[in-house]
Amino acid sequence: MKTGNEYRDSLNDGRLTYFEGERIEDLPGHPLLGQTVDFTAVGYDKYYDPAPDATSPLLGVPQSADDLSDLIPMLHDAGMMAHVTSTSIQTLKTAAGRMEGVKPEYIERMSLYIEHAQREDVRITQCITDAKGDRSRPPGKQDDPDSYVHVVDRQRDGVVIRGAKLHITGASFGHDLLTIPTKAMKAGEEEWSVGCVVPVNAEGVKIINTTYAPRHEDTRAFPVSSQYHYPEGFVIFDDVFVPNERVFLDGETAFAAVFAHSLGLWERLGGLSAFVEEADQLVGLAQLVAEANGTAGISHIKEKISEMIIHATLIRSALEAAVSNCNVGPDGAAFPNELYVNAGKFHAAANYNQMVRHLHDIAGGAVLTAPVPADFENEEVGELARKYMAAGNEVDGEYRSSLMHAIRDLTADAYGGWKFVTNIQAGGGLYAQRIVTRRHYDLDGAKAKALALAGLGDAPAH
Ligand SMILES: Cc1cc2nc3c(=O)[nH]c(=O)nc-3n(C[C@H](O)[C@H](O)[C@H](O)COP(=O)(O)OP(=O)(O)OC[C@H]3O[C@@H](n4cnc5c(N)ncnc54)[C@H](O)[C@@H]3O)c2cc1C
């Protein structure tokens, strides 16, 4: 296993990664992006075991509902890079299970790669979303065939790929890029049906980073985003050679969707579990700020918080149902229930803005204008700021401001804006969750119940 420091050192491997027009020569030493390296290193150290044959529990494959329940909080604790790595490993396991008996050589390669990843304690990011060009046209009908990642050359010992994968969370901070088709492919789309793993420092890989990290020197008024920022990567594959042993799909259009759907499932499980944690945080902030404002006993405030509580409870129920109703693949790997994951993720994402609306409504305008800690330290205005931000003798003005900063940072500033978009798009967008939910829902069962209700058929057996 790697320590945090070994992880830091491993990133100085010649990778080509860019930020705001400049190539980053020393990622761990970068003043802003180096912070993400530090968060990830902390996650390594937390789960480090010095035993020579130890492997990280973060990279394990759950075999049961209990294993899944144990894994989810560990991934939250270890941070985003552990989450995307686990999702990548589970995706390969789930895809391998769904290819059982059909493509033994791919299954063998995926198993060997997972063993390698566990042994070397690497971090893997998920590259699925293509540039896509004109959305109304399939890959083969684009003006630029590179709009979707594709094979441009096939050699005896591997393939050469070209294209770009966009919005890839943490791409510059991992070791490997799990690169898979973004959607189902049809006959004629063989060259775009490619799945493989590419090292971040492979020749031809270039990554452009964007971040919502706070740019302020004093980040005390950014309690959330100063502790949590994982840049997205715009990953370019500029004719990258991939050796055969790292190729898991090459031209078999029928299996392109297997990877996309497997990743979607695990990504949405991660998304749902994050929403569940955050819903409790939103409820807690709403209650605390109502208490600090002196409005906690007012009926319309209580109603809004009750609605937030119902939302938090319902999405937690969906997560628990997804885990306890998990399925186990042919090789013993457990995967969460598709129906509950997708319905839960959709509901959490579609109603997030409504929960934030309640929070903003309850908190008031100080969400945007509360003085920052340095103002309270100023000899001329500090005490006055404290006096006028206070709410009676019981509620200190600086305490009340700190609650406002947490709300602004989480929901109304750079990180909050990032969340609004991410919640809708990550995991394939609301559209994808609608489709998958519908596919796994028992529509025939519902029709049978409706026919029985209308006196047009027998009541279905329970
Ligand atoms: C912060 C963030 C992190 C992300 N992390 C990752 C990651 O780690 N890995 C990864 O692979 N991806 C990641 N994504 C990408 C995410 O999965 C995509 O943003 C999402 O799938 C939508 O794709 P798009 O952005 O290209 O938008 P588009 O595909 O352009 O979608 C925009 C809208 O158009 C609709 N639309 C587009 N094409 C069609 C069509 N043919 N028919 C009907 N409707 C259509 C969509 O449903 C949607 O409503 C991330 C995104 C964000 C914002």
Short mmCIF file of C-alpha atoms and ligand atoms in Angstrom, two decimals:
data_model
loop_
_atom_site.label_atom_id
_atom_site.label_comp_id
_atom_site.label_asym_id
_atom_site.label_seq_id
_atom_site.Cartn_x
_atom_site.Cartn_y
_atom_site.Cartn_z
CA MET A 1 0.00 0.00 0.00
CA LYS A 2 1.04 3.60 -0.49
CA THR A 3 1.49 6.21 2.22
CA GLY A 4 0.34 9.75 1.59
CA ASN A 5 3.91 10.80 0.84
CA GLU A 6 4.46 7.93 -1.58
CA TYR A 7 1.26 9.02 -3.34
CA ARG A 8 2.59 12.60 -3.56
CA ASP A 9 5.88 11.36 -5.07
CA SER A 10 4.07 9.11 -7.54
CA LEU A 11 2.47 12.15 -9.21
CA ASN A 12 5.79 13.54 -10.39
CA ASP A 13 5.85 11.11 -13.31
CA GLY A 14 6.02 13.43 -16.31
CA ARG A 15 2.25 13.81 -16.70
CA LEU A 16 1.08 16.68 -18.89
CA THR A 17 -1.47 18.60 -16.88
CA TYR A 18 -2.48 22.24 -17.30
CA PHE A 19 -4.21 24.96 -15.31
CA GLU A 20 -5.30 28.37 -16.60
CA GLY A 21 -3.01 28.27 -19.59
CA GLU A 22 0.11 26.97 -17.84
CA ARG A 23 1.59 23.48 -17.68
CA ILE A 24 1.89 22.37 -14.04
CA GLU A 25 5.45 21.16 -13.50
CA ASP A 26 4.99 20.13 -9.87
CA LEU A 27 1.43 19.08 -9.05
CA PRO A 28 1.94 18.35 -5.31
CA GLY A 29 3.71 21.70 -4.94
CA HIS A 30 1.08 23.74 -6.83
CA PRO A 31 -0.41 26.36 -4.47
CA LEU A 32 -4.04 25.57 -5.37
CA LEU A 33 -4.13 22.13 -6.98
CA GLY A 34 -1.55 20.84 -4.51
CA GLN A 35 -4.27 21.14 -1.85
CA THR A 36 -6.23 18.41 -3.65
CA VAL A 37 -3.09 16.25 -3.54
CA ASP A 38 -2.96 16.86 0.21
CA PHE A 39 -6.62 15.86 0.74
CA THR A 40 -5.99 12.67 -1.23
CA ALA A 41 -2.77 11.95 0.69
CA VAL A 42 -4.71 12.20 3.97
CA GLY A 43 -7.12 9.56 2.62
CA TYR A 44 -4.14 7.28 1.85
CA ASP A 45 -2.64 7.70 5.32
CA LYS A 46 -5.95 7.07 7.09
CA TYR A 47 -6.26 3.60 5.58
CA TYR A 48 -2.55 2.73 5.38
CA ASP A 49 -1.53 -0.68 6.66
CA PRO A 50 2.23 -1.37 6.70
CA ALA A 51 1.85 -5.18 6.47
CA PRO A 52 3.69 -6.22 3.27
CA ASP A 53 0.73 -8.06 1.71
CA ALA A 54 -1.98 -5.64 2.90
CA THR A 55 -4.40 -4.14 0.38
CA SER A 56 -6.59 -1.11 0.93
CA PRO A 57 -10.17 -1.76 2.08
CA LEU A 58 -11.09 1.19 -0.15
CA LEU A 59 -10.24 -0.88 -3.23
CA GLY A 60 -12.04 -4.03 -2.11
CA VAL A 61 -14.95 -5.65 -3.94
CA PRO A 62 -18.13 -5.98 -1.82
CA GLN A 63 -19.70 -9.43 -1.75
CA SER A 64 -22.87 -8.66 0.19
CA ALA A 65 -25.21 -5.92 1.38
CA ASP A 66 -23.21 -5.66 4.62
CA ASP A 67 -19.97 -5.13 2.67
CA LEU A 68 -21.67 -2.42 0.61
CA SER A 69 -22.95 -0.70 3.75
CA ASP A 70 -19.45 -0.74 5.24
CA LEU A 71 -17.81 0.55 2.06
CA ILE A 72 -19.98 3.66 1.51
CA PRO A 73 -18.99 5.59 4.68
CA MET A 74 -15.33 4.59 4.23
CA LEU A 75 -15.30 6.15 0.76
CA HIS A 76 -16.84 9.38 2.04
CA ASP A 77 -14.24 9.45 4.76
CA ALA A 78 -11.29 8.85 2.40
CA GLY A 79 -12.37 11.49 -0.13
CA MET A 80 -13.27 11.83 -3.80
CA MET A 81 -10.24 10.00 -5.23
CA ALA A 82 -11.06 6.90 -3.18
CA HIS A 83 -14.67 7.16 -4.34
CA VAL A 84 -13.86 7.35 -8.07
CA THR A 85 -11.32 4.54 -7.73
CA SER A 86 -13.76 2.25 -5.99
CA THR A 87 -16.42 3.10 -8.59
CA SER A 88 -13.99 2.21 -11.37
CA ILE A 89 -13.11 -1.13 -9.80
CA GLN A 90 -16.75 -2.02 -9.13
CA THR A 91 -17.61 -0.99 -12.71
CA LEU A 92 -15.05 -3.44 -14.11
CA LYS A 93 -16.28 -6.17 -11.77
CA THR A 94 -19.94 -5.58 -12.69
CA ALA A 95 -19.11 -5.40 -16.42
CA ALA A 96 -17.05 -8.60 -16.17
CA GLY A 97 -19.99 -10.32 -14.48
CA ARG A 98 -22.28 -9.23 -17.31
CA MET A 99 -19.82 -10.55 -19.93
CA GLU A 100 -19.50 -13.91 -18.19
CA GLY A 101 -19.09 -16.79 -20.64
CA VAL A 102 -18.91 -14.46 -23.65
CA LYS A 103 -15.55 -12.73 -23.57
CA PRO A 104 -13.20 -14.75 -21.34
CA GLU A 105 -10.06 -12.88 -22.47
CA TYR A 106 -11.50 -9.50 -21.51
CA ILE A 107 -12.70 -10.85 -18.16
CA GLU A 108 -9.20 -12.21 -17.49
CA ARG A 109 -7.60 -8.86 -18.37
CA MET A 110 -10.02 -6.96 -16.13
CA SER A 111 -9.33 -9.33 -13.22
CA LEU A 112 -5.58 -8.97 -13.65
CA TYR A 113 -5.90 -5.19 -13.83
CA ILE A 114 -8.00 -5.07 -10.64
CA GLU A 115 -5.36 -7.17 -8.85
CA HIS A 116 -2.66 -4.79 -10.11
CA ALA A 117 -4.64 -1.74 -8.96
CA GLN A 118 -5.18 -3.23 -5.50
CA ARG A 119 -1.52 -4.29 -5.18
CA GLU A 120 -0.15 -0.90 -6.27
CA ASP A 121 -2.87 1.05 -4.39
CA VAL A 122 -3.48 3.28 -7.40
CA ARG A 123 -6.19 5.87 -7.88
CA ILE A 124 -8.34 5.49 -11.01
CA THR A 125 -10.66 8.08 -12.55
CA GLN A 126 -13.70 7.41 -14.71
CA CYS A 127 -13.51 8.67 -18.27
CA ILE A 128 -16.86 8.07 -19.90
CA THR A 129 -18.28 11.42 -21.15
CA ASP A 130 -17.07 12.14 -24.68
CA ALA A 131 -16.88 15.58 -26.31
CA LYS A 132 -19.85 14.34 -28.41
CA GLY A 133 -19.93 17.12 -31.01
CA ASP A 134 -23.45 17.49 -32.44
CA ARG A 135 -25.67 15.65 -29.95
CA SER A 136 -28.27 14.79 -32.58
CA ARG A 137 -25.79 12.64 -34.52
CA PRO A 138 -24.19 9.29 -33.65
CA PRO A 139 -20.38 8.92 -33.52
CA GLY A 140 -20.05 7.75 -37.12
CA LYS A 141 -22.07 10.70 -38.49
CA GLN A 142 -20.10 13.48 -36.78
CA ASP A 143 -18.17 15.98 -38.90
CA ASP A 144 -15.17 15.16 -36.70
CA PRO A 145 -14.81 11.41 -35.99
CA ASP A 146 -12.75 12.29 -32.89
CA SER A 147 -15.89 13.68 -31.18
CA TYR A 148 -16.11 10.27 -29.49
CA VAL A 149 -12.94 8.46 -28.39
CA HIS A 150 -12.06 5.87 -31.01
CA VAL A 151 -9.40 3.48 -32.23
CA VAL A 152 -7.33 5.08 -35.01
CA ASP A 153 -4.73 2.36 -35.38
CA ARG A 154 -4.56 -1.28 -34.47
CA GLN A 155 -1.12 -2.82 -33.90
CA ARG A 156 0.01 -6.34 -33.06
CA ASP A 157 0.47 -5.53 -29.36
CA GLY A 158 -2.22 -2.88 -28.80
CA VAL A 159 -4.40 -0.08 -30.14
CA VAL A 160 -3.97 3.67 -30.64
CA ILE A 161 -6.87 5.85 -29.43
CA ARG A 162 -7.82 9.45 -30.16
CA GLY A 163 -10.51 11.76 -28.75
CA ALA A 164 -11.34 13.53 -25.51
CA LYS A 165 -13.24 12.75 -22.33
CA LEU A 166 -14.67 15.80 -20.58
CA HIS A 167 -15.49 16.85 -17.02
CA ILE A 168 -13.48 13.98 -15.53
CA THR A 169 -13.43 14.38 -11.77
CA GLY A 170 -9.91 14.24 -10.35
CA ALA A 171 -8.34 13.11 -13.64
CA SER A 172 -4.98 14.76 -12.93
CA PHE A 173 -4.83 13.34 -9.40
CA GLY A 174 -5.05 9.64 -10.18
CA HIS A 175 -2.68 7.18 -11.81
CA ASP A 176 -4.95 5.55 -14.39
CA LEU A 177 -7.83 6.66 -16.63
CA LEU A 178 -10.59 4.07 -17.02
CA THR A 179 -11.77 4.94 -20.53
CA ILE A 180 -15.07 3.44 -21.70
CA PRO A 181 -17.87 4.22 -24.19
CA THR A 182 -20.39 6.80 -23.04
CA LYS A 183 -23.38 4.97 -24.53
CA ALA A 184 -24.64 1.94 -26.40
CA MET A 185 -23.05 1.49 -29.85
CA LYS A 186 -24.56 0.04 -33.02
CA ALA A 187 -23.19 -2.02 -35.90
CA GLY A 188 -20.86 0.28 -37.85
CA GLU A 189 -19.63 1.95 -34.64
CA GLU A 190 -16.93 -0.63 -33.92
CA GLU A 191 -14.04 1.86 -33.78
CA TRP A 192 -15.86 3.86 -31.05
CA SER A 193 -16.56 0.71 -29.01
CA VAL A 194 -13.36 0.84 -27.04
CA GLY A 195 -12.78 0.26 -23.34
CA CYS A 196 -9.34 0.39 -21.75
CA VAL A 197 -7.14 1.73 -18.98
CA VAL A 198 -4.58 4.42 -19.78
CA PRO A 199 -1.90 5.72 -17.38
CA VAL A 200 -2.18 9.47 -16.78
CA ASN A 201 1.43 9.89 -17.86
CA ALA A 202 1.06 7.90 -21.11
CA GLU A 203 2.48 9.65 -24.15
CA GLY A 204 -0.27 11.71 -25.84
CA VAL A 205 -2.43 12.27 -22.74
CA LYS A 206 -2.99 15.94 -21.88
CA ILE A 207 -5.33 17.20 -19.15
CA ILE A 208 -6.75 20.71 -18.66
CA ASN A 209 -8.01 21.34 -15.12
CA THR A 210 -10.77 23.59 -13.79
CA THR A 211 -11.55 24.17 -10.13
CA TYR A 212 -14.05 25.82 -7.80
CA ALA A 213 -11.44 26.02 -5.03
CA PRO A 214 -11.61 29.32 -3.13
CA ARG A 215 -8.97 31.78 -4.33
CA HIS A 216 -8.94 33.87 -1.14
CA GLU A 217 -5.82 34.09 1.01
CA ASP A 218 -7.91 33.73 4.16
CA THR A 219 -10.24 30.78 3.59
CA ARG A 220 -11.86 30.81 7.03
CA ALA A 221 -15.14 32.01 5.52
CA PHE A 222 -15.05 28.96 3.17
CA PRO A 223 -15.35 26.11 5.67
CA VAL A 224 -16.59 23.59 3.08
CA SER A 225 -14.81 24.32 -0.18
CA SER A 226 -11.42 25.02 1.43
CA GLN A 227 -11.47 21.43 2.71
CA TYR A 228 -12.91 19.78 -0.37
CA HIS A 229 -12.06 20.55 -3.97
CA TYR A 230 -11.32 18.05 -6.67
CA PRO A 231 -10.69 19.68 -10.07
CA GLU A 232 -12.37 18.29 -13.15
CA GLY A 233 -10.11 17.31 -16.02
CA PHE A 234 -10.61 17.88 -19.76
CA VAL A 235 -8.75 14.76 -20.84
CA ILE A 236 -7.30 14.67 -24.35
CA PHE A 237 -6.08 11.43 -25.93
CA ASP A 238 -3.83 12.61 -28.72
CA ASP A 239 -2.99 9.27 -30.37
CA VAL A 240 -2.30 7.25 -27.26
CA PHE A 241 -0.99 3.68 -27.51
CA VAL A 242 -2.74 1.19 -25.20
CA PRO A 243 -1.20 -2.29 -24.85
CA ASN A 244 -3.54 -5.27 -25.35
CA GLU A 245 -3.46 -6.29 -21.70
CA ARG A 246 -5.14 -2.99 -20.80
CA VAL A 247 -7.84 -3.24 -23.50
CA PHE A 248 -11.21 -4.58 -22.26
CA LEU A 249 -13.34 -3.84 -25.31
CA ASP A 250 -12.26 -3.39 -28.91
CA GLY A 251 -14.97 -3.31 -31.53
CA GLU A 252 -17.66 -5.44 -29.86
CA THR A 253 -20.51 -2.94 -30.14
CA ALA A 254 -22.92 -5.21 -28.24
CA PHE A 255 -20.91 -4.72 -25.05
CA ALA A 256 -20.38 -0.95 -25.16
CA ALA A 257 -23.50 -0.35 -23.08
CA VAL A 258 -22.42 -2.90 -20.49
CA PHE A 259 -19.61 -0.59 -19.38
CA ALA A 260 -21.68 2.59 -19.60
CA HIS A 261 -24.51 1.08 -17.57
CA SER A 262 -22.21 -0.48 -14.98
CA LEU A 263 -20.43 2.82 -14.41
CA GLY A 264 -23.73 4.69 -14.32
CA LEU A 265 -25.00 2.37 -11.60
CA TRP A 266 -21.97 2.81 -9.35
CA GLU A 267 -21.62 6.51 -10.04
CA ARG A 268 -25.26 7.08 -9.10
CA LEU A 269 -24.85 5.04 -5.93
CA GLY A 270 -21.98 7.37 -4.97
CA GLY A 271 -24.08 10.39 -5.93
CA LEU A 272 -27.08 9.19 -3.94
CA SER A 273 -24.99 8.46 -0.85
CA ALA A 274 -23.46 11.96 -1.07
CA PHE A 275 -26.94 13.51 -1.39
CA VAL A 276 -28.05 11.58 1.69
CA GLU A 277 -25.22 12.97 3.81
CA GLU A 278 -25.74 16.45 2.45
CA ALA A 279 -29.50 16.41 3.02
CA ASP A 280 -28.86 15.93 6.74
CA GLN A 281 -26.35 18.79 6.63
CA LEU A 282 -28.94 21.05 4.96
CA VAL A 283 -31.53 20.14 7.60
CA GLY A 284 -29.00 20.79 10.36
CA LEU A 285 -28.03 24.17 8.91
CA ALA A 286 -31.69 25.15 8.48
CA GLN A 287 -32.49 24.31 12.09
CA LEU A 288 -29.35 25.98 13.48
CA VAL A 289 -29.83 29.16 11.49
CA ALA A 290 -33.52 29.31 12.43
CA GLU A 291 -32.51 28.99 16.09
CA ALA A 292 -29.81 31.65 15.63
CA ASN A 293 -32.33 34.00 13.97
CA GLY A 294 -34.94 33.39 16.64
CA THR A 295 -37.41 31.95 14.11
CA ALA A 296 -37.27 28.24 15.00
CA GLY A 297 -40.71 28.29 16.63
CA ILE A 298 -42.53 30.04 13.76
CA SER A 299 -44.92 27.72 11.96
CA HIS A 300 -43.92 28.39 8.31
CA ILE A 301 -40.24 27.89 9.23
CA LYS A 302 -41.05 24.60 10.97
CA GLU A 303 -43.03 23.45 7.95
CA LYS A 304 -40.12 24.11 5.62
CA ILE A 305 -37.71 22.24 7.86
CA SER A 306 -40.19 19.36 8.14
CA GLU A 307 -40.27 19.15 4.35
CA MET A 308 -36.48 19.06 4.29
CA ILE A 309 -36.53 16.28 6.90
CA ILE A 310 -39.00 14.25 4.81
CA HIS A 311 -36.76 14.67 1.77
CA ALA A 312 -33.66 13.60 3.73
CA THR A 313 -35.49 10.58 5.14
CA LEU A 314 -36.91 9.45 1.81
CA ILE A 315 -33.59 9.55 -0.02
CA ARG A 316 -31.90 7.73 2.88
CA SER A 317 -34.61 5.05 2.54
CA ALA A 318 -33.84 4.74 -1.17
CA LEU A 319 -30.14 4.29 -0.41
CA GLU A 320 -30.86 1.66 2.20
CA ALA A 321 -33.23 -0.14 -0.17
CA ALA A 322 -30.57 -0.03 -2.91
CA VAL A 323 -28.02 -1.66 -0.62
CA SER A 324 -30.24 -4.19 1.14
CA ASN A 325 -31.77 -5.31 -2.18
CA CYS A 326 -28.37 -5.61 -3.86
CA ASN A 327 -27.69 -8.36 -6.40
CA VAL A 328 -24.67 -10.64 -6.53
CA GLY A 329 -22.98 -11.34 -9.89
CA PRO A 330 -21.69 -14.75 -11.06
CA ASP A 331 -18.23 -14.17 -9.54
CA GLY A 332 -19.63 -13.17 -6.14
CA ALA A 333 -19.34 -9.39 -6.54
CA ALA A 334 -22.34 -7.49 -5.15
CA PHE A 335 -23.88 -4.55 -6.98
CA PRO A 336 -26.64 -2.22 -5.76
CA ASN A 337 -30.24 -2.46 -6.87
CA GLU A 338 -30.69 -0.51 -10.13
CA LEU A 339 -34.28 0.60 -9.48
CA TYR A 340 -33.69 2.10 -6.05
CA VAL A 341 -30.34 3.68 -6.97
CA ASN A 342 -31.75 5.43 -10.03
CA ALA A 343 -35.09 6.46 -8.50
CA GLY A 344 -33.29 7.70 -5.36
CA LYS A 345 -30.61 9.61 -7.26
CA PHE A 346 -33.21 11.18 -9.53
CA HIS A 347 -35.41 12.27 -6.62
CA ALA A 348 -32.44 13.63 -4.65
CA ALA A 349 -31.12 15.63 -7.62
CA ALA A 350 -34.49 16.85 -8.89
CA ASN A 351 -35.50 18.19 -5.46
CA TYR A 352 -32.14 19.53 -4.28
CA ASN A 353 -32.83 23.08 -5.45
CA GLN A 354 -36.11 23.10 -3.54
CA MET A 355 -34.29 22.15 -0.32
CA VAL A 356 -31.73 24.90 -0.87
CA ARG A 357 -34.56 27.34 -1.58
CA HIS A 358 -36.02 26.56 1.84
CA LEU A 359 -32.63 27.00 3.48
CA HIS A 360 -32.04 30.38 1.81
CA ASP A 361 -35.56 31.48 2.66
CA ILE A 362 -35.06 30.57 6.33
CA ALA A 363 -31.53 32.01 6.66
CA GLY A 364 -31.99 35.54 5.24
CA GLY A 365 -29.70 37.92 3.33
CA ALA A 366 -26.75 37.55 5.69
CA VAL A 367 -26.00 34.35 3.77
CA LEU A 368 -24.36 36.68 1.25
CA THR A 369 -23.23 39.60 3.39
CA ALA A 370 -22.10 38.33 6.80
CA PRO A 371 -18.72 39.86 7.81
CA VAL A 372 -15.79 37.42 7.59
CA PRO A 373 -13.53 36.42 10.52
CA ALA A 374 -10.95 39.09 9.64
CA ASP A 375 -13.67 41.78 9.98
CA PHE A 376 -14.41 40.59 13.50
CA GLU A 377 -10.70 40.92 14.30
CA ASN A 378 -10.56 44.53 13.11
CA GLU A 379 -10.19 46.94 16.03
CA GLU A 380 -12.44 49.60 14.52
CA VAL A 381 -15.40 47.56 13.26
CA GLY A 382 -15.02 44.09 14.82
CA GLU A 383 -17.10 44.68 17.93
CA LEU A 384 -19.74 46.57 15.98
CA ALA A 385 -20.00 43.69 13.50
CA ARG A 386 -20.42 41.29 16.43
CA LYS A 387 -23.07 43.53 18.04
CA TYR A 388 -25.23 43.82 14.92
CA MET A 389 -24.87 40.21 13.80
CA ALA A 390 -25.93 39.02 17.28
CA ALA A 391 -29.52 37.91 17.90
CA GLY A 392 -30.13 38.71 21.56
CA ASN A 393 -27.72 37.87 24.37
CA GLU A 394 -27.80 34.15 23.63
CA VAL A 395 -26.63 34.23 20.01
CA ASP A 396 -23.12 35.57 19.40
CA GLY A 397 -22.72 37.60 16.20
CA GLU A 398 -19.63 35.78 15.02
CA TYR A 399 -21.25 32.39 15.60
CA ARG A 400 -24.27 33.47 13.55
CA SER A 401 -21.95 34.73 10.80
CA SER A 402 -20.14 31.38 10.73
CA LEU A 403 -23.42 29.60 10.04
CA MET A 404 -24.09 32.06 7.21
CA HIS A 405 -20.62 31.39 5.74
CA ALA A 406 -21.23 27.64 5.78
CA ILE A 407 -24.56 28.13 3.98
CA ARG A 408 -23.06 30.52 1.40
CA ASP A 409 -20.05 28.32 0.76
CA LEU A 410 -22.13 25.14 0.41
CA THR A 411 -24.97 26.58 -1.66
CA ALA A 412 -24.40 30.11 -2.97
CA ASP A 413 -20.78 30.66 -3.96
CA ALA A 414 -18.35 29.01 -6.39
CA TYR A 415 -18.71 25.57 -4.79
CA GLY A 416 -22.49 25.99 -4.41
CA GLY A 417 -22.77 26.92 -8.10
CA TRP A 418 -20.65 23.92 -9.04
CA LYS A 419 -22.98 21.74 -6.99
CA PHE A 420 -26.13 23.05 -8.68
CA VAL A 421 -24.85 21.95 -12.09
CA THR A 422 -23.11 18.80 -10.89
CA ASN A 423 -26.20 17.53 -9.10
CA ILE A 424 -28.14 17.64 -12.35
CA GLN A 425 -25.44 16.37 -14.75
CA ALA A 426 -23.13 14.00 -12.88
CA GLY A 427 -23.97 10.33 -13.22
CA GLY A 428 -25.40 10.90 -16.69
CA GLY A 429 -28.04 13.56 -16.06
CA LEU A 430 -31.67 13.27 -14.97
CA TYR A 431 -32.67 11.92 -18.37
CA ALA A 432 -30.51 8.81 -17.90
CA GLN A 433 -31.96 8.15 -14.45
CA ARG A 434 -35.51 8.39 -15.80
CA ILE A 435 -34.73 5.82 -18.50
CA VAL A 436 -33.06 3.34 -16.16
CA THR A 437 -35.74 3.68 -13.49
CA ARG A 438 -38.44 2.98 -16.05
CA ARG A 439 -36.50 -0.02 -17.38
CA HIS A 440 -36.27 -1.65 -13.95
CA TYR A 441 -39.70 -0.75 -12.62
CA ASP A 442 -42.35 -3.50 -12.76
CA LEU A 443 -44.60 -1.75 -15.28
CA ASP A 444 -46.48 -4.96 -16.15
CA GLY A 445 -47.19 -5.49 -12.47
CA ALA A 446 -48.55 -1.95 -12.21
CA LYS A 447 -50.74 -2.52 -15.28
CA ALA A 448 -52.09 -5.74 -13.79
CA LYS A 449 -53.01 -3.92 -10.60
CA ALA A 450 -54.75 -1.19 -12.59
CA LEU A 451 -56.69 -3.74 -14.65
CA ALA A 452 -57.83 -5.49 -11.48
CA LEU A 453 -58.88 -2.14 -10.02
CA ALA A 454 -60.93 -1.41 -13.12
CA GLY A 455 -62.61 -4.82 -12.91
CA LEU A 456 -60.84 -5.91 -16.09
CA GLY A 457 -58.62 -8.61 -14.70
CA ASP A 458 -57.75 -10.74 -11.67
CA ALA A 459 -55.92 -9.13 -8.76
CA PRO A 460 -52.22 -10.04 -9.05
CA ALA A 461 -50.84 -12.46 -6.46
CA HIS A 462 -48.66 -10.78 -3.77
C1 LIG B 1 -18.83 18.51 -12.07
C2 LIG B 1 -19.03 17.37 -12.99
C3 LIG B 1 -18.30 16.20 -12.79
C4 LIG B 1 -18.40 15.16 -13.71
N1 LIG B 1 -17.60 14.05 -13.53
C5 LIG B 1 -17.55 13.14 -14.52
C6 LIG B 1 -16.60 12.07 -14.46
O1 LIG B 1 -15.84 11.92 -13.50
N2 LIG B 1 -16.53 11.21 -15.50
C7 LIG B 1 -17.34 11.34 -16.59
O2 LIG B 1 -17.22 10.54 -17.50
N3 LIG B 1 -18.26 12.34 -16.68
C8 LIG B 1 -18.37 13.23 -15.67
N4 LIG B 1 -19.28 14.26 -15.75
C9 LIG B 1 -20.06 14.41 -16.98
C10 LIG B 1 -21.55 14.13 -16.87
O3 LIG B 1 -21.80 12.75 -16.82
C11 LIG B 1 -22.15 14.82 -18.10
O4 LIG B 1 -22.07 16.22 -17.88
C12 LIG B 1 -23.56 14.38 -18.40
O5 LIG B 1 -23.57 13.03 -18.78
C13 LIG B 1 -24.18 15.23 -19.52
O6 LIG B 1 -23.35 15.24 -20.65
P1 LIG B 1 -22.92 16.63 -21.30
O7 LIG B 1 -22.34 17.47 -20.23
O8 LIG B 1 -22.10 16.34 -22.48
O9 LIG B 1 -24.26 17.32 -21.69
P2 LIG B 1 -25.18 16.99 -22.95
O10 LIG B 1 -25.04 15.56 -23.34
O11 LIG B 1 -24.96 18.02 -23.98
O12 LIG B 1 -26.62 17.13 -22.29
C14 LIG B 1 -27.30 18.37 -22.14
C15 LIG B 1 -28.79 18.10 -22.25
O13 LIG B 1 -29.11 17.64 -23.57
C16 LIG B 1 -29.80 16.38 -23.50
N5 LIG B 1 -29.35 15.57 -24.63
C17 LIG B 1 -28.08 15.49 -25.15
N6 LIG B 1 -28.04 14.64 -26.18
C18 LIG B 1 -29.29 14.17 -26.34
C19 LIG B 1 -29.89 13.24 -27.25
N7 LIG B 1 -29.19 12.68 -28.24
N8 LIG B 1 -31.19 12.96 -27.09
C20 LIG B 1 -31.93 13.54 -26.13
N9 LIG B 1 -31.41 14.44 -25.24
C21 LIG B 1 -30.11 14.75 -25.34
C22 LIG B 1 -29.39 15.79 -22.16
O14 LIG B 1 -30.36 14.85 -21.67
C23 LIG B 1 -29.30 17.03 -21.29
O15 LIG B 1 -30.58 17.37 -20.84
C24 LIG B 1 -19.27 15.27 -14.81
C25 LIG B 1 -20.04 16.42 -14.98
C26 LIG B 1 -19.94 17.46 -14.08
C27 LIG B 1 -20.76 18.69 -14.30
#
